[in-house]
Amino acid sequence: MLRAISRFCCALMLFGGLGQALAADDGINTMDPYAMVKAVANKTFDRFHQDKAIIDKDMDHLKLIVREELMPYIDSKYASYKVLGQYLRDTTADQRERFVQAFEGYLIATYAQAFTEYTDQKVEFSPAIDFSKEKMVDVNVQIIEAGRPPIKLQFKVRRLKDNSWKAFDLVAEGVSLLASKQSEVTNLVRQQGIEAVIDMLNERTKAHVTKASQQRTAK
């Protein structure tokens, strides 16, 4: 299941910086969480096709696509603080800022690697419902691939103070990726301390993106 999830886990998932009702440069409507998820996912897939020749020559180009197309619509700070959990109160302002930066870089590298599994699967978005009084909504999506059962996803999106929306978590087949990252990170903070975890995340961020088939062969 994890491999199947990774084929789409970046189509606007997790953890930016617009805070605008309408992104002036790309027309993404951040005032509507359902429209935003669909538009960002479609725009990202269009970028894959557009940059295919570049990606074939340099897989690390996927990091640039993730940074430019996904991260502006992901609430990196909120997600990072959620991941730190109870250890957040034990950090200084400087440590929190550096952790957010390191975690965002790590996510970009992780999602870029996951995107190597993308093979033009069909994406079905559930109809929007009234969100006018909601602070958080779940955007339901199904990933359709011939010969496989549909993969059910929920993008968790939260309303910001300016009434725009950003994504912060993905639940895939009942498993929250934010919760799984929280477990990993808090264990490392408890064992090694926040500075060691920041260093670890920065090192993982530097890892080169490789084809999915190469990773499976290496294992």
C-alpha atoms as an extended CHARMM CRD file, in Angstrom:
* protein
*
       219  EXT
         1         1  MET       CA              0.0000000000        0.0000000000        0.0000000000  PROA      1               0.0000000000
         2         2  LEU       CA              2.8220000000        2.4130000000        0.8270000000  PROA      2               0.0000000000
         3         3  ARG       CA              4.2410000000        2.2090000000       -2.6940000000  PROA      3               0.0000000000
         4         4  ALA       CA              0.8150000000        2.8900000000       -4.1530000000  PROA      4               0.0000000000
         5         5  ILE       CA              0.3530000000        5.8500000000       -1.8340000000  PROA      5               0.0000000000
         6         6  SER       CA              3.7450000000        7.2740000000       -2.7680000000  PROA      6               0.0000000000
         7         7  ARG       CA              2.7140000000        7.4420000000       -6.4050000000  PROA      7               0.0000000000
         8         8  PHE       CA              0.3990000000       10.2770000000       -5.5210000000  PROA      8               0.0000000000
         9         9  CYS       CA              1.3400000000       11.4370000000       -2.0510000000  PROA      9               0.0000000000
        10        10  CYS       CA              2.6350000000       14.7030000000       -3.4100000000  PROA      10              0.0000000000
        11        11  ALA       CA             -0.3100000000       15.7950000000       -5.4740000000  PROA      11              0.0000000000
        12        12  LEU       CA             -0.6220000000       18.7220000000       -3.1070000000  PROA      12              0.0000000000
        13        13  MET       CA              0.0410000000       17.1120000000        0.1530000000  PROA      13              0.0000000000
        14        14  LEU       CA              1.5350000000       18.2240000000        3.2950000000  PROA      14              0.0000000000
        15        15  PHE       CA              3.3990000000       20.9660000000        4.3740000000  PROA      15              0.0000000000
        16        16  GLY       CA              4.4810000000       27.7950000000        2.2180000000  PROA      16              0.0000000000
        17        17  GLY       CA              3.8170000000       31.0570000000        1.7980000000  PROA      17              0.0000000000
        18        18  LEU       CA              1.0670000000       32.7970000000       -0.1990000000  PROA      18              0.0000000000
        19        19  GLY       CA             -1.6350000000       33.7740000000        2.2840000000  PROA      19              0.0000000000
        20        20  GLN       CA             -3.6040000000       35.3800000000       -0.5350000000  PROA      20              0.0000000000
        21        21  ALA       CA             -7.1820000000       34.8760000000       -1.6220000000  PROA      21              0.0000000000
        22        22  LEU       CA             -6.0550000000       34.4560000000       -5.2060000000  PROA      22              0.0000000000
        23        23  ALA       CA             -2.4810000000       33.7320000000       -6.2470000000  PROA      23              0.0000000000
        24        24  ALA       CA             -1.7310000000       36.5210000000       -8.6820000000  PROA      24              0.0000000000
        25        25  ASP       CA              0.6910000000       34.5470000000      -10.8280000000  PROA      25              0.0000000000
        26        26  ASP       CA             -1.2320000000       31.3220000000      -11.4020000000  PROA      26              0.0000000000
        27        27  GLY       CA             -4.8970000000       31.9620000000      -10.6910000000  PROA      27              0.0000000000
        28        28  ILE       CA             -5.2720000000       29.3030000000       -7.9640000000  PROA      28              0.0000000000
        29        29  ASN       CA             -8.3130000000       30.1420000000       -5.8480000000  PROA      29              0.0000000000
        30        30  THR       CA             -7.1690000000       29.6370000000       -2.2610000000  PROA      30              0.0000000000
        31        31  MET       CA            -10.5340000000       30.7810000000       -0.9180000000  PROA      31              0.0000000000
        32        32  ASP       CA            -12.1080000000       27.4590000000       -1.9570000000  PROA      32              0.0000000000
        33        33  PRO       CA            -10.3500000000       24.3710000000       -0.5220000000  PROA      33              0.0000000000
        34        34  TYR       CA            -11.9380000000       21.9720000000       -3.0160000000  PROA      34              0.0000000000
        35        35  ALA       CA            -11.1070000000       24.0950000000       -6.0370000000  PROA      35              0.0000000000
        36        36  MET       CA             -7.5980000000       24.6910000000       -4.6960000000  PROA      36              0.0000000000
        37        37  VAL       CA             -6.7600000000       20.9910000000       -4.2560000000  PROA      37              0.0000000000
        38        38  LYS       CA             -8.0010000000       20.1300000000       -7.7290000000  PROA      38              0.0000000000
        39        39  ALA       CA             -6.3210000000       23.0730000000       -9.4520000000  PROA      39              0.0000000000
        40        40  VAL       CA             -2.9490000000       22.5780000000       -7.7500000000  PROA      40              0.0000000000
        41        41  ALA       CA             -2.9400000000       18.8450000000       -8.4780000000  PROA      41              0.0000000000
        42        42  ASN       CA             -3.7960000000       19.4030000000      -12.1400000000  PROA      42              0.0000000000
        43        43  LYS       CA             -1.2290000000       22.2000000000      -12.4690000000  PROA      43              0.0000000000
        44        44  THR       CA              1.4560000000       19.9890000000      -10.9620000000  PROA      44              0.0000000000
        45        45  PHE       CA              0.7270000000       17.1250000000      -13.3550000000  PROA      45              0.0000000000
        46        46  ASP       CA              0.7730000000       19.5540000000      -16.2770000000  PROA      46              0.0000000000
        47        47  ARG       CA              4.2240000000       20.7000000000      -15.1270000000  PROA      47              0.0000000000
        48        48  PHE       CA              5.4230000000       17.0820000000      -15.1140000000  PROA      48              0.0000000000
        49        49  HSD       CA              4.4620000000       16.6920000000      -18.7510000000  PROA      49              0.0000000000
        50        50  GLN       CA              5.8850000000       20.0950000000      -19.6730000000  PROA      50              0.0000000000
        51        51  ASP       CA              9.2570000000       19.4170000000      -18.0170000000  PROA      51              0.0000000000
        52        52  LYS       CA              9.5770000000       15.7100000000      -18.8640000000  PROA      52              0.0000000000
        53        53  ALA       CA             12.7340000000       16.1670000000      -20.9580000000  PROA      53              0.0000000000
        54        54  ILE       CA             14.4000000000       18.1110000000      -18.1290000000  PROA      54              0.0000000000
        55        55  ILE       CA             13.3540000000       15.5160000000      -15.5340000000  PROA      55              0.0000000000
        56        56  ASP       CA             14.7220000000       12.6760000000      -17.6730000000  PROA      56              0.0000000000
        57        57  LYS       CA             18.1280000000       14.3950000000      -17.6580000000  PROA      57              0.0000000000
        58        58  ASP       CA             18.0600000000       15.5600000000      -14.0400000000  PROA      58              0.0000000000
        59        59  MET       CA             15.7100000000       13.8900000000      -11.5540000000  PROA      59              0.0000000000
        60        60  ASP       CA             16.4770000000       16.5930000000       -8.9800000000  PROA      60              0.0000000000
        61        61  HSD       CA             14.3660000000       18.9250000000      -11.1310000000  PROA      61              0.0000000000
        62        62  LEU       CA             11.4050000000       17.3030000000       -9.3660000000  PROA      62              0.0000000000
        63        63  LYS       CA             12.4400000000       19.1850000000       -6.2290000000  PROA      63              0.0000000000
        64        64  LEU       CA             12.0230000000       22.4630000000       -8.0860000000  PROA      64              0.0000000000
        65        65  ILE       CA              8.5640000000       21.4400000000       -9.2860000000  PROA      65              0.0000000000
        66        66  VAL       CA              7.5030000000       20.5050000000       -5.7550000000  PROA      66              0.0000000000
        67        67  ARG       CA              8.8440000000       23.7740000000       -4.3600000000  PROA      67              0.0000000000
        68        68  GLU       CA              7.1790000000       25.9190000000       -7.0100000000  PROA      68              0.0000000000
        69        69  GLU       CA              3.8870000000       24.1100000000       -7.5780000000  PROA      69              0.0000000000
        70        70  LEU       CA              2.9960000000       22.4940000000       -4.2260000000  PROA      70              0.0000000000
        71        71  MET       CA              4.6640000000       24.2020000000       -1.3060000000  PROA      71              0.0000000000
        72        72  PRO       CA              2.9100000000       27.5850000000       -1.6580000000  PROA      72              0.0000000000
        73        73  TYR       CA             -0.3470000000       25.7740000000       -0.7920000000  PROA      73              0.0000000000
        74        74  ILE       CA              0.9700000000       23.7180000000        2.1220000000  PROA      74              0.0000000000
        75        75  ASP       CA              1.0480000000       25.0910000000        5.6570000000  PROA      75              0.0000000000
        76        76  SER       CA              4.6470000000       24.2060000000        6.4790000000  PROA      76              0.0000000000
        77        77  LYS       CA              4.7680000000       26.0190000000        9.8080000000  PROA      77              0.0000000000
        78        78  TYR       CA              1.5500000000       24.4860000000       11.1230000000  PROA      78              0.0000000000
        79        79  ALA       CA              2.5630000000       20.9960000000       10.0120000000  PROA      79              0.0000000000
        80        80  SER       CA              6.0530000000       21.3560000000       11.4760000000  PROA      80              0.0000000000
        81        81  TYR       CA              4.6760000000       22.4520000000       14.8420000000  PROA      81              0.0000000000
        82        82  LYS       CA              2.2180000000       19.5340000000       14.8200000000  PROA      82              0.0000000000
        83        83  VAL       CA              5.0820000000       17.1450000000       14.1160000000  PROA      83              0.0000000000
        84        84  LEU       CA              7.1090000000       18.4810000000       17.0520000000  PROA      84              0.0000000000
        85        85  GLY       CA              4.1190000000       17.9240000000       19.3160000000  PROA      85              0.0000000000
        86        86  GLN       CA              4.8970000000       18.2110000000       23.0330000000  PROA      86              0.0000000000
        87        87  TYR       CA              8.5330000000       19.0620000000       22.3040000000  PROA      87              0.0000000000
        88        88  LEU       CA              7.5770000000       22.3730000000       20.7070000000  PROA      88              0.0000000000
        89        89  ARG       CA              7.4490000000       24.1070000000       24.1050000000  PROA      89              0.0000000000
        90        90  ASP       CA             11.0280000000       23.0380000000       24.8230000000  PROA      90              0.0000000000
        91        91  THR       CA             12.4970000000       24.7920000000       21.7670000000  PROA      91              0.0000000000
        92        92  THR       CA             13.7160000000       28.3510000000       21.3380000000  PROA      92              0.0000000000
        93        93  ALA       CA             12.3230000000       30.6970000000       18.6710000000  PROA      93              0.0000000000
        94        94  ASP       CA             15.4960000000       30.2070000000       16.6300000000  PROA      94              0.0000000000
        95        95  GLN       CA             15.2630000000       26.4230000000       16.8740000000  PROA      95              0.0000000000
        96        96  ARG       CA             11.6240000000       26.4800000000       15.8000000000  PROA      96              0.0000000000
        97        97  GLU       CA             12.4190000000       28.6250000000       12.7740000000  PROA      97              0.0000000000
        98        98  ARG       CA             15.2910000000       26.3710000000       11.7210000000  PROA      98              0.0000000000
        99        99  PHE       CA             13.2190000000       23.2480000000       12.2990000000  PROA      99              0.0000000000
       100       100  VAL       CA             10.4180000000       24.5700000000       10.0810000000  PROA      100             0.0000000000
       101       101  GLN       CA             12.9380000000       25.3110000000        7.3200000000  PROA      101             0.0000000000
       102       102  ALA       CA             14.6210000000       21.9330000000        7.6840000000  PROA      102             0.0000000000
       103       103  PHE       CA             11.3400000000       20.0240000000        7.7740000000  PROA      103             0.0000000000
       104       104  GLU       CA             10.0460000000       21.8390000000        4.6970000000  PROA      104             0.0000000000
       105       105  GLY       CA             13.2470000000       20.9960000000        2.8110000000  PROA      105             0.0000000000
       106       106  TYR       CA             12.9670000000       17.3850000000        3.8920000000  PROA      106             0.0000000000
       107       107  LEU       CA              9.3660000000       17.2360000000        2.7070000000  PROA      107             0.0000000000
       108       108  ILE       CA             10.3110000000       18.6950000000       -0.6690000000  PROA      108             0.0000000000
       109       109  ALA       CA             12.9700000000       16.0120000000       -1.1120000000  PROA      109             0.0000000000
       110       110  THR       CA             10.6090000000       13.2740000000        0.0880000000  PROA      110             0.0000000000
       111       111  TYR       CA              7.7850000000       14.3160000000       -2.2160000000  PROA      111             0.0000000000
       112       112  ALA       CA             10.1320000000       14.7280000000       -5.1660000000  PROA      112             0.0000000000
       113       113  GLN       CA             11.2810000000       11.1430000000       -4.6730000000  PROA      113             0.0000000000
       114       114  ALA       CA              7.6850000000        9.9450000000       -4.3970000000  PROA      114             0.0000000000
       115       115  PHE       CA              6.8500000000       11.6660000000       -7.6610000000  PROA      115             0.0000000000
       116       116  THR       CA              9.1680000000        9.2610000000       -9.4850000000  PROA      116             0.0000000000
       117       117  GLU       CA              6.3370000000        6.7330000000       -9.0600000000  PROA      117             0.0000000000
       118       118  TYR       CA              3.8840000000        8.9180000000      -10.9820000000  PROA      118             0.0000000000
       119       119  THR       CA              2.7950000000        7.1840000000      -14.2000000000  PROA      119             0.0000000000
       120       120  ASP       CA             -0.1670000000        9.2840000000      -15.3090000000  PROA      120             0.0000000000
       121       121  GLN       CA             -2.7850000000        7.7000000000      -13.0270000000  PROA      121             0.0000000000
       122       122  LYS       CA             -6.3680000000        8.9660000000      -13.2290000000  PROA      122             0.0000000000
       123       123  VAL       CA             -7.4820000000       11.2400000000      -10.3920000000  PROA      123             0.0000000000
       124       124  GLU       CA            -11.1220000000       11.5860000000       -9.3200000000  PROA      124             0.0000000000
       125       125  PHE       CA            -12.1780000000       14.4080000000       -6.9890000000  PROA      125             0.0000000000
       126       126  SER       CA            -15.3230000000       14.1790000000       -4.8640000000  PROA      126             0.0000000000
       127       127  PRO       CA            -17.8820000000       17.0070000000       -5.2160000000  PROA      127             0.0000000000
       128       128  ALA       CA            -17.4670000000       20.0270000000       -2.9580000000  PROA      128             0.0000000000
       129       129  ILE       CA            -19.7430000000       20.5570000000        0.0360000000  PROA      129             0.0000000000
       130       130  ASP       CA            -20.6300000000       23.7440000000        1.9170000000  PROA      130             0.0000000000
       131       131  PHE       CA            -17.5340000000       24.8530000000        3.8520000000  PROA      131             0.0000000000
       132       132  SER       CA            -18.6630000000       28.3920000000        4.7390000000  PROA      132             0.0000000000
       133       133  LYS       CA            -18.7630000000       27.6750000000        8.4880000000  PROA      133             0.0000000000
       134       134  GLU       CA            -15.9080000000       25.1790000000        8.6360000000  PROA      134             0.0000000000
       135       135  LYS       CA            -12.3730000000       25.7190000000        9.9140000000  PROA      135             0.0000000000
       136       136  MET       CA            -11.0510000000       22.4520000000        8.5200000000  PROA      136             0.0000000000
       137       137  VAL       CA            -12.3230000000       20.2640000000        5.6760000000  PROA      137             0.0000000000
       138       138  ASP       CA            -11.4540000000       16.9120000000        4.1290000000  PROA      138             0.0000000000
       139       139  VAL       CA            -11.1140000000       16.8580000000        0.3570000000  PROA      139             0.0000000000
       140       140  ASN       CA            -11.7310000000       13.2860000000       -0.7940000000  PROA      140             0.0000000000
       141       141  VAL       CA             -9.8440000000       11.9330000000       -3.7870000000  PROA      141             0.0000000000
       142       142  GLN       CA             -9.5240000000        8.5650000000       -5.4860000000  PROA      142             0.0000000000
       143       143  ILE       CA             -6.5180000000        7.4400000000       -7.5200000000  PROA      143             0.0000000000
       144       144  ILE       CA             -7.5450000000        5.1150000000      -10.3260000000  PROA      144             0.0000000000
       145       145  GLU       CA             -5.0110000000        2.7820000000      -11.9360000000  PROA      145             0.0000000000
       146       146  ALA       CA             -5.8410000000       -0.0880000000      -14.2730000000  PROA      146             0.0000000000
       147       147  GLY       CA             -5.6230000000       -3.4860000000      -12.5880000000  PROA      147             0.0000000000
       148       148  ARG       CA             -5.5000000000       -2.0760000000       -9.0380000000  PROA      148             0.0000000000
       149       149  PRO       CA             -8.1700000000       -1.1840000000       -6.4620000000  PROA      149             0.0000000000
       150       150  PRO       CA             -8.7640000000        2.5900000000       -6.1560000000  PROA      150             0.0000000000
       151       151  ILE       CA             -6.6130000000        4.3760000000       -3.5910000000  PROA      151             0.0000000000
       152       152  LYS       CA             -8.7500000000        6.4950000000       -1.2540000000  PROA      152             0.0000000000
       153       153  LEU       CA             -7.1870000000        9.7310000000       -0.0220000000  PROA      153             0.0000000000
       154       154  GLN       CA             -8.2600000000       12.6280000000        2.1600000000  PROA      154             0.0000000000
       155       155  PHE       CA             -6.4790000000       15.9470000000        1.9290000000  PROA      155             0.0000000000
       156       156  LYS       CA             -6.8960000000       17.8360000000        5.1900000000  PROA      156             0.0000000000
       157       157  VAL       CA             -7.1040000000       21.5780000000        4.5960000000  PROA      157             0.0000000000
       158       158  ARG       CA             -7.3760000000       24.3790000000        7.1610000000  PROA      158             0.0000000000
       159       159  ARG       CA             -8.7760000000       27.9020000000        7.0220000000  PROA      159             0.0000000000
       160       160  LEU       CA             -6.2680000000       30.6710000000        7.7640000000  PROA      160             0.0000000000
       161       161  LYS       CA             -6.9720000000       34.0040000000        9.4510000000  PROA      161             0.0000000000
       162       162  ASP       CA             -7.4920000000       35.7280000000        6.0910000000  PROA      162             0.0000000000
       163       163  ASN       CA            -10.0680000000       33.0400000000        5.1310000000  PROA      163             0.0000000000
       164       164  SER       CA             -7.7370000000       31.4640000000        2.5740000000  PROA      164             0.0000000000
       165       165  TRP       CA             -6.9710000000       27.7340000000        2.8360000000  PROA      165             0.0000000000
       166       166  LYS       CA             -3.8700000000       25.5550000000        2.9560000000  PROA      166             0.0000000000
       167       167  ALA       CA             -3.3150000000       21.8180000000        3.1160000000  PROA      167             0.0000000000
       168       168  PHE       CA             -1.5220000000       20.3070000000        6.1020000000  PROA      168             0.0000000000
       169       169  ASP       CA             -2.0610000000       16.5300000000        6.0460000000  PROA      169             0.0000000000
       170       170  LEU       CA             -2.9060000000       13.5810000000        3.8340000000  PROA      170             0.0000000000
       171       171  VAL       CA             -4.7900000000       10.5270000000        5.0710000000  PROA      171             0.0000000000
       172       172  ALA       CA             -4.2000000000        7.5860000000        2.7290000000  PROA      172             0.0000000000
       173       173  GLU       CA             -6.3340000000        4.4870000000        3.2660000000  PROA      173             0.0000000000
       174       174  GLY       CA             -6.9210000000        5.6130000000        6.8560000000  PROA      174             0.0000000000
       175       175  VAL       CA             -3.2530000000        6.3800000000        7.6240000000  PROA      175             0.0000000000
       176       176  SER       CA             -2.2990000000        9.9900000000        8.4340000000  PROA      176             0.0000000000
       177       177  LEU       CA              1.1030000000       10.8270000000        6.9950000000  PROA      177             0.0000000000
       178       178  LEU       CA              1.4370000000       13.7430000000        9.4150000000  PROA      178             0.0000000000
       179       179  ALA       CA              0.8900000000       11.4060000000       12.3540000000  PROA      179             0.0000000000
       180       180  SER       CA              3.4690000000        8.9490000000       11.0280000000  PROA      180             0.0000000000
       181       181  LYS       CA              6.0430000000       11.7360000000       10.6130000000  PROA      181             0.0000000000
       182       182  GLN       CA              5.2510000000       12.9950000000       14.1110000000  PROA      182             0.0000000000
       183       183  SER       CA              6.0390000000        9.6010000000       15.5730000000  PROA      183             0.0000000000
       184       184  GLU       CA              9.3540000000        9.4510000000       13.7260000000  PROA      184             0.0000000000
       185       185  VAL       CA             10.4550000000       12.9860000000       14.5580000000  PROA      185             0.0000000000
       186       186  THR       CA              9.4220000000       13.0220000000       18.2280000000  PROA      186             0.0000000000
       187       187  ASN       CA             11.2840000000        9.7600000000       18.8290000000  PROA      187             0.0000000000
       188       188  LEU       CA             14.4310000000       11.2970000000       17.3670000000  PROA      188             0.0000000000
       189       189  VAL       CA             14.0010000000       14.5300000000       19.3510000000  PROA      189             0.0000000000
       190       190  ARG       CA             13.6280000000       12.5390000000       22.5570000000  PROA      190             0.0000000000
       191       191  GLN       CA             16.6890000000       10.4050000000       21.8250000000  PROA      191             0.0000000000
       192       192  GLN       CA             19.0540000000       12.9280000000       20.2340000000  PROA      192             0.0000000000
       193       193  GLY       CA             17.6860000000       16.4410000000       20.8050000000  PROA      193             0.0000000000
       194       194  ILE       CA             16.2960000000       19.0540000000       18.4350000000  PROA      194             0.0000000000
       195       195  GLU       CA             19.6660000000       20.1600000000       17.0160000000  PROA      195             0.0000000000
       196       196  ALA       CA             20.5660000000       16.6380000000       15.9280000000  PROA      196             0.0000000000
       197       197  VAL       CA             17.1620000000       16.2480000000       14.2770000000  PROA      197             0.0000000000
       198       198  ILE       CA             17.5530000000       19.5460000000       12.3920000000  PROA      198             0.0000000000
       199       199  ASP       CA             20.9500000000       18.3820000000       11.1250000000  PROA      199             0.0000000000
       200       200  MET       CA             19.4920000000       15.0250000000       10.0890000000  PROA      200             0.0000000000
       201       201  LEU       CA             16.6470000000       16.6510000000        8.1690000000  PROA      201             0.0000000000
       202       202  ASN       CA             19.0670000000       18.9790000000        6.3800000000  PROA      202             0.0000000000
       203       203  GLU       CA             21.2160000000       16.0270000000        5.3440000000  PROA      203             0.0000000000
       204       204  ARG       CA             18.2100000000       14.1240000000        4.0000000000  PROA      204             0.0000000000
       205       205  THR       CA             17.2030000000       17.2050000000        2.0500000000  PROA      205             0.0000000000
       206       206  LYS       CA             20.4920000000       17.0440000000        0.1440000000  PROA      206             0.0000000000
       207       207  ALA       CA             19.8630000000       13.4840000000       -1.0860000000  PROA      207             0.0000000000
       208       208  HSD       CA             19.5710000000       13.2130000000       -4.8750000000  PROA      208             0.0000000000
       209       209  VAL       CA             16.3150000000       12.0450000000       -6.4150000000  PROA      209             0.0000000000
       210       210  THR       CA             16.6400000000        8.6450000000       -8.1220000000  PROA      210             0.0000000000
       211       211  LYS       CA             14.3010000000        6.6440000000      -10.2930000000  PROA      211             0.0000000000
       212       212  ALA       CA             11.8860000000        4.4830000000       -8.3200000000  PROA      212             0.0000000000
       213       213  SER       CA             13.1350000000        1.3580000000      -10.0980000000  PROA      213             0.0000000000
       214       214  GLN       CA             16.7000000000        2.0970000000       -8.9550000000  PROA      214             0.0000000000
       215       215  GLN       CA             15.5860000000        2.3940000000       -5.3280000000  PROA      215             0.0000000000
       216       216  ARG       CA             13.7620000000       -0.9410000000       -5.4550000000  PROA      216             0.0000000000
       217       217  THR       CA             16.8170000000       -2.6020000000       -7.0110000000  PROA      217             0.0000000000
       218       218  ALA       CA             19.0410000000       -1.1610000000       -4.3020000000  PROA      218             0.0000000000
       219       219  LYS       CA             16.7910000000       -2.6580000000       -1.6250000000  PROA      219             0.0000000000
